[in-house]
Amino acid sequence: MTRICLLIPFVAGLLWVGCGPGGEDPGPVRSRLEGRLSVAAEVDSTGDYGGFEVLVVDNSTGDVDTLGRAVTDSTGAFGLDVRAPFRGIFPLLINRAGAQLYFGELVVAHGDTARIQATFPLRRPSLVVRGSRENGAWMAYRSAKDHHTRVLSEVLREQGYEAGRVANTIRQTSNLMWGLQQTYPGTLGATVAAAEAVVMLDGWDDALLVERARQLPPDHPNLVEVMRAARRAQARLRGQEAALALLREFQARTPSNETWAGLQSEVVLAYIDSLQQDEALAAAQELARRAPDGRWVRWSDRAVYELENLMPGMPAPGFVVTTLDGRTVRLDSLRGRVVVLEFYAPRNEIFLREVGLRNRLYRALDAFPVTVVAVSLDPDTLITEAFLEGRDIPGLHVVAPGGLDGPLAGLYNVNLLPTRYLIGPDGTIVSKYVGSAMVPLQIELAGLLGLRPRTDAPVSAR
């Protein structure tokens, strides 16, 4: 059995990464691509459509390998056999006379036949691939994803939007993506869509998230990403012990050592998020022993790094960031001020639910030596810009490249949003706040500033 191999920015803010064949190599994947290409009469009235070069390539290893190539005849017809190392998404390119006319995606699956027909210049950004269940499923997934992003951007731009509208948009897209398993069973697109349908419910419908996660097979290629969201949802529903039991349940079911290791990493993160240092260290050491693969050893080292470098009383790691308005901010330049380092995503339900309280609190502290560095980990910059547009959201605003997988999130081992670090005037970490924790943050801030906190409303600076 092969694993799905692709690299996709997810609606839910994840980066989906496949990794090539797993287990025994089943050999190359062969498929067929045919079609006809032409040129609009107002551009070229000769009727000669030869010379279009159609390429399917593989750049998953860093080098570019040609998997299939054809050149159209004078009628614009072409046909090529694609030979790929695994089932997956590969770049599809169309060139003519040295110019690149199209760059898109093609699902390559064994025995599949796909057909394209297009007239250049194109009137739509992507080609319609016909005659292929695999590509039909992929286009349905991408269409749902693109529609979701457009609708969500519109909702977030509205000044008086309600969190309920965001929740409804997310549930509708989740249901649509989940249903692709029925329409296109066994396809790569349906497999990816099912996993995303679960992950995007994180914080919006925890009960449905856990229910759907349990329905995925234990050999699902993206089970670890799904269970990352499921353990957080289960923790909110029934507590930490229930979340850990859910992870252990899937560890016992999975036939893959790699998946077991990924789930064990979630066990470590669960303990770290709840500040259980001894348990986290023991779980990290178990991971290093049972999965001695170099990548997991390095991951375990990162967990130990947090336990040794990111706990209260330790110096906060230095960073340099550029804000959306072009300012350069260095942590060491903020020495003498209290710093709230906030990692969030504008479509995260917990952040949206508390954003009003957050804003009132930070505005009330405007006259005090407090700096808020708000780091968006949404990989779609347009979503963050749409959220901030026309709004008074206190803080120095940064969009971190790479989201949760980026260097700044890694420096602070951020795994759950929102995550906030309170850094004292001397540059040491005071506390870490994960999830819904504005009131504890308010109380700690008040203590640092010598104020008397109220637990039922934001601190007043007046």
Coordinates of C-alpha atoms in Angstrom, one line a residue:
M1 CA 0.0 0.0 0.0
T2 CA 1.3 3.5 -0.9
R3 CA 1.0 6.6 1.1
I4 CA -0.5 9.8 -0.3
C5 CA 2.3 12.2 -1.3
L6 CA 1.4 15.9 -1.6
L7 CA 2.0 19.3 -0.1
I8 CA -1.1 21.4 0.4
P9 CA -1.9 24.5 2.4
F10 CA -5.0 23.6 4.4
V11 CA -8.1 25.6 5.2
A12 CA -7.6 24.8 8.8
G13 CA -4.2 26.2 8.8
L14 CA -2.2 23.0 8.5
L15 CA 0.5 22.0 6.1
W16 CA -0.4 18.6 4.7
V17 CA 2.7 16.6 3.8
G18 CA 2.9 13.2 2.2
C19 CA 6.1 11.2 2.1
G20 CA 6.2 8.8 -0.8
P21 CA 5.9 5.0 -0.8
G22 CA 5.6 3.3 2.6
G23 CA 6.4 -0.3 3.3
E24 CA 7.4 -2.4 0.2
D25 CA 7.8 -0.4 -3.0
P26 CA 4.8 -1.5 -5.2
G27 CA 6.6 -0.2 -8.3
P28 CA 5.8 2.8 -10.5
V29 CA 2.4 4.2 -11.1
R30 CA 1.2 4.5 -14.7
S31 CA -1.6 6.7 -16.0
R32 CA -2.6 8.4 -19.3
L33 CA -3.3 12.0 -20.2
E34 CA -4.9 13.0 -23.5
G35 CA -6.5 16.1 -24.9
R36 CA -6.6 18.9 -27.5
L37 CA -5.3 22.4 -27.2
S38 CA -6.1 25.4 -29.4
V39 CA -5.7 29.2 -29.7
A40 CA -8.5 31.7 -29.8
A41 CA -9.2 33.0 -33.3
E42 CA -8.7 36.6 -32.4
V43 CA -5.2 35.7 -31.3
D44 CA -4.2 33.3 -34.0
S45 CA -6.5 32.6 -37.0
T46 CA -4.1 30.2 -38.8
G47 CA -5.7 27.1 -37.4
D48 CA -2.4 25.5 -36.7
Y49 CA -2.3 24.4 -33.1
G50 CA 0.9 22.4 -33.1
G51 CA 3.9 23.0 -30.8
F52 CA 2.1 23.0 -27.4
E53 CA 4.4 21.1 -25.0
V54 CA 2.5 19.3 -22.3
L55 CA 4.6 18.2 -19.3
V56 CA 3.9 16.3 -16.1
V57 CA 6.9 16.6 -13.6
D58 CA 8.0 15.5 -10.2
N59 CA 9.7 18.0 -7.9
S60 CA 9.2 16.2 -4.6
T61 CA 12.9 15.4 -4.2
G62 CA 14.1 19.0 -5.0
D63 CA 15.1 18.1 -8.5
V64 CA 12.7 18.3 -11.4
D65 CA 12.1 14.9 -13.2
T66 CA 9.9 14.6 -16.2
L67 CA 7.2 11.9 -15.7
G68 CA 5.5 12.4 -19.1
R69 CA 5.9 14.7 -22.1
A70 CA 4.0 15.3 -25.4
V71 CA 3.8 17.9 -28.2
T72 CA 0.6 18.7 -29.9
D73 CA 0.2 18.1 -33.7
S74 CA -1.3 20.7 -36.0
T75 CA -4.8 19.9 -34.8
G76 CA -3.8 20.5 -31.2
A77 CA -4.2 16.8 -30.2
F78 CA -1.8 15.1 -27.9
G79 CA -1.4 12.0 -25.7
L80 CA 1.2 11.0 -23.2
D81 CA 1.8 8.1 -20.8
V82 CA 2.7 9.2 -17.2
R83 CA 5.1 7.1 -15.2
A84 CA 5.3 8.3 -11.5
P85 CA 7.0 6.9 -8.5
F86 CA 3.8 7.0 -6.4
R87 CA 0.2 8.0 -6.5
G88 CA 0.0 11.7 -5.8
I89 CA -0.4 15.3 -7.0
F90 CA 2.1 16.4 -9.6
P91 CA 2.7 19.7 -11.5
L92 CA 1.1 19.9 -15.0
L93 CA 2.8 22.5 -17.3
I94 CA 1.8 23.7 -20.8
N95 CA 4.4 25.7 -22.8
R96 CA 4.5 27.1 -26.3
A97 CA 7.3 29.0 -28.1
G98 CA 9.3 29.2 -25.0
A99 CA 6.5 30.7 -22.9
Q100 CA 4.8 29.0 -20.0
L101 CA 1.0 29.2 -20.6
Y102 CA -0.3 27.1 -17.7
F103 CA 0.9 25.7 -14.4
G104 CA -1.5 23.5 -12.5
E105 CA -2.0 20.1 -10.8
L106 CA -2.7 16.6 -12.0
V107 CA -3.6 13.6 -9.9
V108 CA -1.6 10.6 -11.1
A109 CA -3.1 7.2 -10.1
H110 CA -2.4 3.8 -11.5
G111 CA -4.6 2.9 -14.4
D112 CA -6.3 6.3 -14.5
T113 CA -7.0 8.1 -17.8
A114 CA -7.6 11.9 -17.9
R115 CA -8.5 14.3 -20.6
I116 CA -8.1 18.1 -21.0
Q117 CA -9.4 20.5 -23.6
A118 CA -8.5 24.1 -23.6
T119 CA -8.3 27.3 -25.7
F120 CA -5.6 29.8 -25.0
P121 CA -5.5 32.4 -23.5
L122 CA -7.5 30.7 -20.7
R123 CA -10.6 32.4 -19.4
R124 CA -10.4 30.6 -16.0
P125 CA -7.4 30.0 -13.8
S126 CA -7.5 26.2 -13.9
L127 CA -8.2 23.6 -16.5
V128 CA -11.1 21.2 -16.2
V129 CA -9.8 17.6 -16.2
R130 CA -12.4 15.1 -17.5
G131 CA -12.8 11.4 -17.6
S132 CA -10.9 10.8 -14.3
R133 CA -12.5 9.9 -11.0
E134 CA -9.3 10.8 -9.2
N135 CA -9.0 14.3 -10.8
G136 CA -12.8 14.8 -10.5
A137 CA -12.5 14.2 -6.7
W138 CA -9.5 16.5 -6.5
M139 CA -11.3 19.3 -8.3
A140 CA -14.3 18.9 -6.1
Y141 CA -12.1 19.2 -3.0
R142 CA -10.3 22.3 -4.4
S143 CA -13.6 23.9 -5.4
A144 CA -15.0 23.4 -1.9
K145 CA -11.8 24.8 -0.4
D146 CA -11.7 27.9 -2.6
H147 CA -15.4 28.6 -2.0
H148 CA -14.8 28.3 1.7
T149 CA -11.9 30.8 1.7
R150 CA -13.9 33.3 -0.3
V151 CA -17.0 33.1 2.0
L152 CA -14.9 33.2 5.2
S153 CA -12.9 36.2 4.0
E154 CA -16.2 38.1 3.3
V155 CA -17.5 37.2 6.8
L156 CA -14.3 38.3 8.5
R157 CA -14.3 41.6 6.7
E158 CA -17.6 42.5 8.2
Q159 CA -17.4 44.8 11.1
G160 CA -20.3 43.2 13.1
Y161 CA -19.8 39.6 12.1
E162 CA -21.0 37.0 14.5
A163 CA -18.9 33.9 15.5
G164 CA -22.0 31.9 14.7
R165 CA -21.7 32.7 11.0
V166 CA -18.1 31.6 11.0
A167 CA -19.1 28.4 12.7
N168 CA -21.9 27.7 10.2
T169 CA -19.5 28.3 7.3
I170 CA -17.0 25.9 8.7
R171 CA -19.6 23.2 9.4
Q172 CA -21.1 23.5 5.9
T173 CA -17.7 23.1 4.3
S174 CA -16.8 20.3 6.6
N175 CA -20.0 18.4 5.7
L176 CA -19.3 18.9 2.0
M177 CA -15.8 17.6 2.3
W178 CA -16.8 14.7 4.4
G179 CA -19.4 13.7 1.9
L180 CA -16.8 13.3 -0.9
Q181 CA -16.0 9.9 0.5
Q182 CA -19.5 8.8 -0.7
T183 CA -19.2 10.4 -4.1
Y184 CA -15.6 9.5 -4.9
P185 CA -14.8 6.5 -2.6
G186 CA -11.1 5.5 -2.4
T187 CA -9.8 8.5 -4.3
L188 CA -6.9 10.7 -3.1
G189 CA -9.1 13.8 -3.1
A190 CA -11.8 12.2 -0.9
T191 CA -9.1 10.9 1.5
V192 CA -7.6 14.4 1.9
A193 CA -11.0 16.0 2.1
A194 CA -12.2 13.6 4.9
A195 CA -9.2 14.5 7.0
E196 CA -9.6 18.2 6.5
A197 CA -13.3 17.9 7.2
V198 CA -12.4 16.7 10.7
V199 CA -9.5 19.1 11.4
M200 CA -11.4 22.2 10.4
L201 CA -14.0 21.6 13.2
D202 CA -11.3 22.1 15.9
G203 CA -12.9 24.4 18.5
W204 CA -16.2 24.8 16.5
D205 CA -17.9 21.4 17.0
D206 CA -15.7 19.3 19.2
A207 CA -18.2 16.5 19.6
L208 CA -18.6 16.0 15.8
L209 CA -14.8 16.3 15.4
V210 CA -14.2 13.4 17.8
E211 CA -17.0 11.3 16.3
R212 CA -15.6 11.7 12.8
A213 CA -12.0 11.1 13.9
R214 CA -13.1 7.7 15.3
Q215 CA -14.5 6.8 11.9
L216 CA -11.2 7.2 10.0
P217 CA -9.3 3.9 9.5
P218 CA -6.2 3.4 11.6
D219 CA -4.0 3.3 8.5
H220 CA -5.3 6.7 7.2
P221 CA -2.2 8.5 5.8
N222 CA -2.9 11.7 7.7
L223 CA -4.2 10.1 11.0
V224 CA -1.7 12.0 13.1
E225 CA -2.8 15.4 12.0
V226 CA -6.4 14.4 12.6
M227 CA -5.7 13.0 16.0
R228 CA -3.9 16.2 16.9
A229 CA -7.2 18.1 16.6
A230 CA -9.1 15.2 18.1
R231 CA -7.1 15.1 21.3
R232 CA -7.6 18.8 21.9
A233 CA -11.3 18.5 21.3
Q234 CA -11.6 15.5 23.6
A235 CA -9.6 17.4 26.3
R236 CA -12.1 20.3 26.1
L237 CA -15.1 17.9 26.2
R238 CA -14.0 15.4 28.8
G239 CA -10.6 16.4 30.2
Q240 CA -6.9 15.5 29.7
E241 CA -7.2 11.9 30.8
A242 CA -9.8 11.2 28.2
A243 CA -7.7 12.9 25.5
L244 CA -4.7 10.8 26.4
A245 CA -6.9 7.6 26.4
L246 CA -8.1 8.5 22.8
L247 CA -4.5 8.8 21.7
R248 CA -3.5 5.5 23.3
E249 CA -6.6 3.8 21.7
F250 CA -5.4 4.7 18.2
Q251 CA -1.8 3.9 19.0
A252 CA -2.9 0.3 19.9
R253 CA -4.9 0.1 16.6
T254 CA -2.4 1.5 14.1
P255 CA -0.2 -1.0 12.1
S256 CA 2.4 1.6 11.3
N257 CA 5.4 2.4 13.5
E258 CA 5.6 5.8 12.0
T259 CA 2.0 6.6 12.9
W260 CA 2.5 5.3 16.4
A261 CA 5.5 7.7 16.8
G262 CA 3.4 10.6 15.5
L263 CA 0.7 9.8 18.0
Q264 CA 3.3 9.5 20.8
S265 CA 4.4 13.0 19.9
E266 CA 0.9 14.2 20.5
V267 CA 1.0 12.5 24.0
V268 CA 4.1 14.6 24.7
L269 CA 2.5 17.8 23.5
A270 CA -0.6 17.1 25.6
Y271 CA 1.5 16.9 28.7
I272 CA 3.5 20.0 27.7
D273 CA 0.3 22.0 27.1
S274 CA -0.9 21.2 30.5
L275 CA 2.5 22.0 32.1
Q276 CA 3.1 18.4 33.3
Q277 CA 6.8 18.4 32.9
D278 CA 7.8 15.1 34.4
E279 CA 5.1 13.2 32.4
A280 CA 6.1 15.1 29.2
L281 CA 9.8 14.2 29.7
A282 CA 9.0 10.5 30.3
A283 CA 6.8 10.4 27.1
A284 CA 9.5 12.1 25.0
Q285 CA 12.1 9.6 26.2
E286 CA 9.7 6.7 25.4
L287 CA 9.4 8.1 21.9
A288 CA 13.1 8.3 21.4
R289 CA 13.5 4.7 22.6
R290 CA 10.8 3.1 20.5
A291 CA 11.1 5.2 17.4
P292 CA 14.9 5.7 17.0
D293 CA 14.4 7.2 13.5
G294 CA 16.5 10.4 13.2
R295 CA 13.5 12.6 12.6
W296 CA 11.7 11.4 15.8
V297 CA 14.9 11.7 17.9
R298 CA 15.1 15.3 16.7
W299 CA 11.5 15.9 17.5
S300 CA 12.0 14.4 21.0
D301 CA 14.9 16.8 21.4
R302 CA 12.6 19.7 20.6
A303 CA 10.2 18.6 23.3
V304 CA 13.0 18.4 25.8
Y305 CA 14.0 21.8 24.5
E306 CA 10.7 23.3 25.6
L307 CA 11.0 21.6 29.0
E308 CA 14.5 23.0 29.4
N309 CA 14.0 26.5 27.8
L310 CA 10.4 27.6 27.8
M311 CA 9.2 27.1 31.3
P312 CA 8.4 30.0 33.8
G313 CA 11.5 31.8 35.0
M314 CA 13.6 31.0 32.0
P315 CA 14.9 33.7 29.5
A316 CA 12.5 34.1 26.6
P317 CA 14.1 33.2 23.3
G318 CA 15.1 36.2 21.2
F319 CA 13.4 37.0 17.9
V320 CA 13.3 39.6 15.2
V321 CA 10.0 40.1 13.3
T322 CA 8.6 42.5 10.7
T323 CA 5.1 43.8 11.3
L324 CA 2.4 44.2 8.6
D325 CA 3.1 47.9 8.5
G326 CA 6.9 47.3 7.9
R327 CA 8.3 47.9 11.4
T328 CA 11.2 45.7 12.7
V329 CA 10.6 44.5 16.2
R330 CA 13.3 42.8 18.4
L331 CA 12.5 41.2 21.7
D332 CA 15.6 42.5 23.3
S333 CA 14.6 46.1 22.4
L334 CA 11.4 45.7 24.5
R335 CA 13.4 45.0 27.7
G336 CA 11.9 47.0 30.6
R337 CA 8.4 46.5 29.3
V338 CA 6.0 43.6 29.9
V339 CA 5.5 41.7 26.6
V340 CA 2.5 39.6 25.6
L341 CA 3.7 37.3 22.8
E342 CA 0.5 36.1 21.3
F343 CA 0.2 33.3 18.7
Y344 CA -3.3 33.1 17.1
A345 CA -5.3 32.5 13.9
P346 CA -8.1 34.9 13.0
R347 CA -10.5 32.0 12.2
N348 CA -9.8 30.1 15.5
E349 CA -13.1 29.8 17.5
I350 CA -11.4 30.4 20.9
F351 CA -9.6 33.5 19.7
L352 CA -12.8 34.9 18.0
R353 CA -14.9 34.2 21.1
E354 CA -12.5 36.1 23.3
V355 CA -11.4 38.8 20.9
G356 CA -13.7 41.4 22.5
L357 CA -12.3 40.8 26.0
R358 CA -8.8 40.7 24.6
N359 CA -9.2 44.1 22.9
R360 CA -10.7 45.8 25.9
L361 CA -7.9 44.4 28.2
Y362 CA -5.1 45.6 26.0
R363 CA -6.7 49.0 25.4
A364 CA -7.1 49.5 29.1
L365 CA -3.3 48.9 29.5
D366 CA -2.4 51.3 26.8
A367 CA -0.9 53.8 29.3
F368 CA 1.3 51.1 30.9
P369 CA 4.6 49.7 29.8
V370 CA 3.0 46.7 28.0
T371 CA 3.6 45.6 24.4
V372 CA 1.5 43.0 22.6
V373 CA 3.2 41.2 19.7
A374 CA 0.3 39.5 17.9
V375 CA 1.6 36.7 15.6
S376 CA -0.9 35.2 13.1
L377 CA -0.1 31.6 12.3
D378 CA -2.7 31.4 9.5
P379 CA -0.8 30.4 6.4
D380 CA -3.2 32.4 4.3
T381 CA -2.1 36.1 4.6
L382 CA -5.2 37.3 2.9
I383 CA -7.3 35.8 5.8
T384 CA -5.3 37.8 8.4
E385 CA -5.4 41.0 6.4
A386 CA -9.2 40.6 5.9
F387 CA -9.7 40.1 9.6
L388 CA -7.6 43.2 10.6
E389 CA -9.0 45.5 7.8
G390 CA -10.9 48.4 9.3
R391 CA -10.6 47.0 12.9
D392 CA -8.9 48.4 15.9
I393 CA -7.1 45.3 17.1
P394 CA -4.4 46.4 19.6
G395 CA -0.9 45.0 19.1
L396 CA 2.0 44.9 16.8
H397 CA 0.8 42.6 14.0
V398 CA 2.9 39.9 12.4
V399 CA 2.2 37.1 9.9
A400 CA 4.6 34.3 10.6
P401 CA 5.8 32.4 7.5
G402 CA 5.1 28.7 7.7
G403 CA 2.3 28.9 10.2
L404 CA 2.5 26.3 13.0
D405 CA 5.4 24.7 11.1
G406 CA 7.4 28.0 10.8
P407 CA 10.5 29.0 12.7
L408 CA 8.9 31.4 15.2
A409 CA 6.3 28.9 16.2
G410 CA 9.0 26.3 16.5
L411 CA 11.1 28.6 18.7
Y412 CA 8.3 28.8 21.2
N413 CA 7.0 25.2 20.5
V414 CA 3.5 26.4 19.7
N415 CA 1.1 23.5 19.1
L416 CA -2.4 24.9 20.1
L417 CA -4.0 28.3 19.2
P418 CA -4.2 30.7 20.8
T419 CA -1.0 30.4 22.8
R420 CA 0.3 33.4 24.7
Y421 CA 3.6 33.9 26.6
L422 CA 3.8 36.6 29.2
I423 CA 7.3 37.9 29.3
G424 CA 8.5 40.1 32.2
P425 CA 10.4 43.4 32.0
D426 CA 13.7 41.4 32.7
G427 CA 13.1 39.2 29.6
T428 CA 12.1 36.0 31.4
I429 CA 9.1 33.9 30.8
V430 CA 6.4 34.6 33.5
S431 CA 3.7 32.1 32.2
K432 CA 2.3 30.4 29.2
Y433 CA -1.4 30.5 28.4
V434 CA -2.9 27.9 26.0
G435 CA -6.4 28.1 24.7
S436 CA -9.1 30.0 26.5
A437 CA -7.1 31.8 29.2
M438 CA -7.8 35.5 29.0
V439 CA -8.8 35.8 32.7
P440 CA -5.7 34.1 34.1
L441 CA -3.6 36.3 31.8
Q442 CA -5.5 39.4 33.0
I443 CA -4.8 38.5 36.6
E444 CA -1.1 37.9 36.0
L445 CA -0.7 41.1 34.0
A446 CA -2.4 43.0 36.8
G447 CA 0.0 41.6 39.3
L448 CA 3.0 42.5 37.3
L449 CA 1.7 46.1 36.9
G450 CA 0.7 46.5 40.5
L451 CA -3.0 46.7 39.6
R452 CA -6.0 45.2 41.4
P453 CA -7.6 42.8 39.0
R454 CA -11.2 42.0 38.6
T455 CA -12.0 38.5 37.5
D456 CA -15.3 39.3 35.9
A457 CA -14.1 42.1 33.5
P458 CA -10.9 43.4 31.9
V459 CA -8.5 45.3 34.1
S460 CA -9.1 49.1 34.0
A461 CA -6.1 51.3 33.7
R462 CA -7.9 54.3 34.9

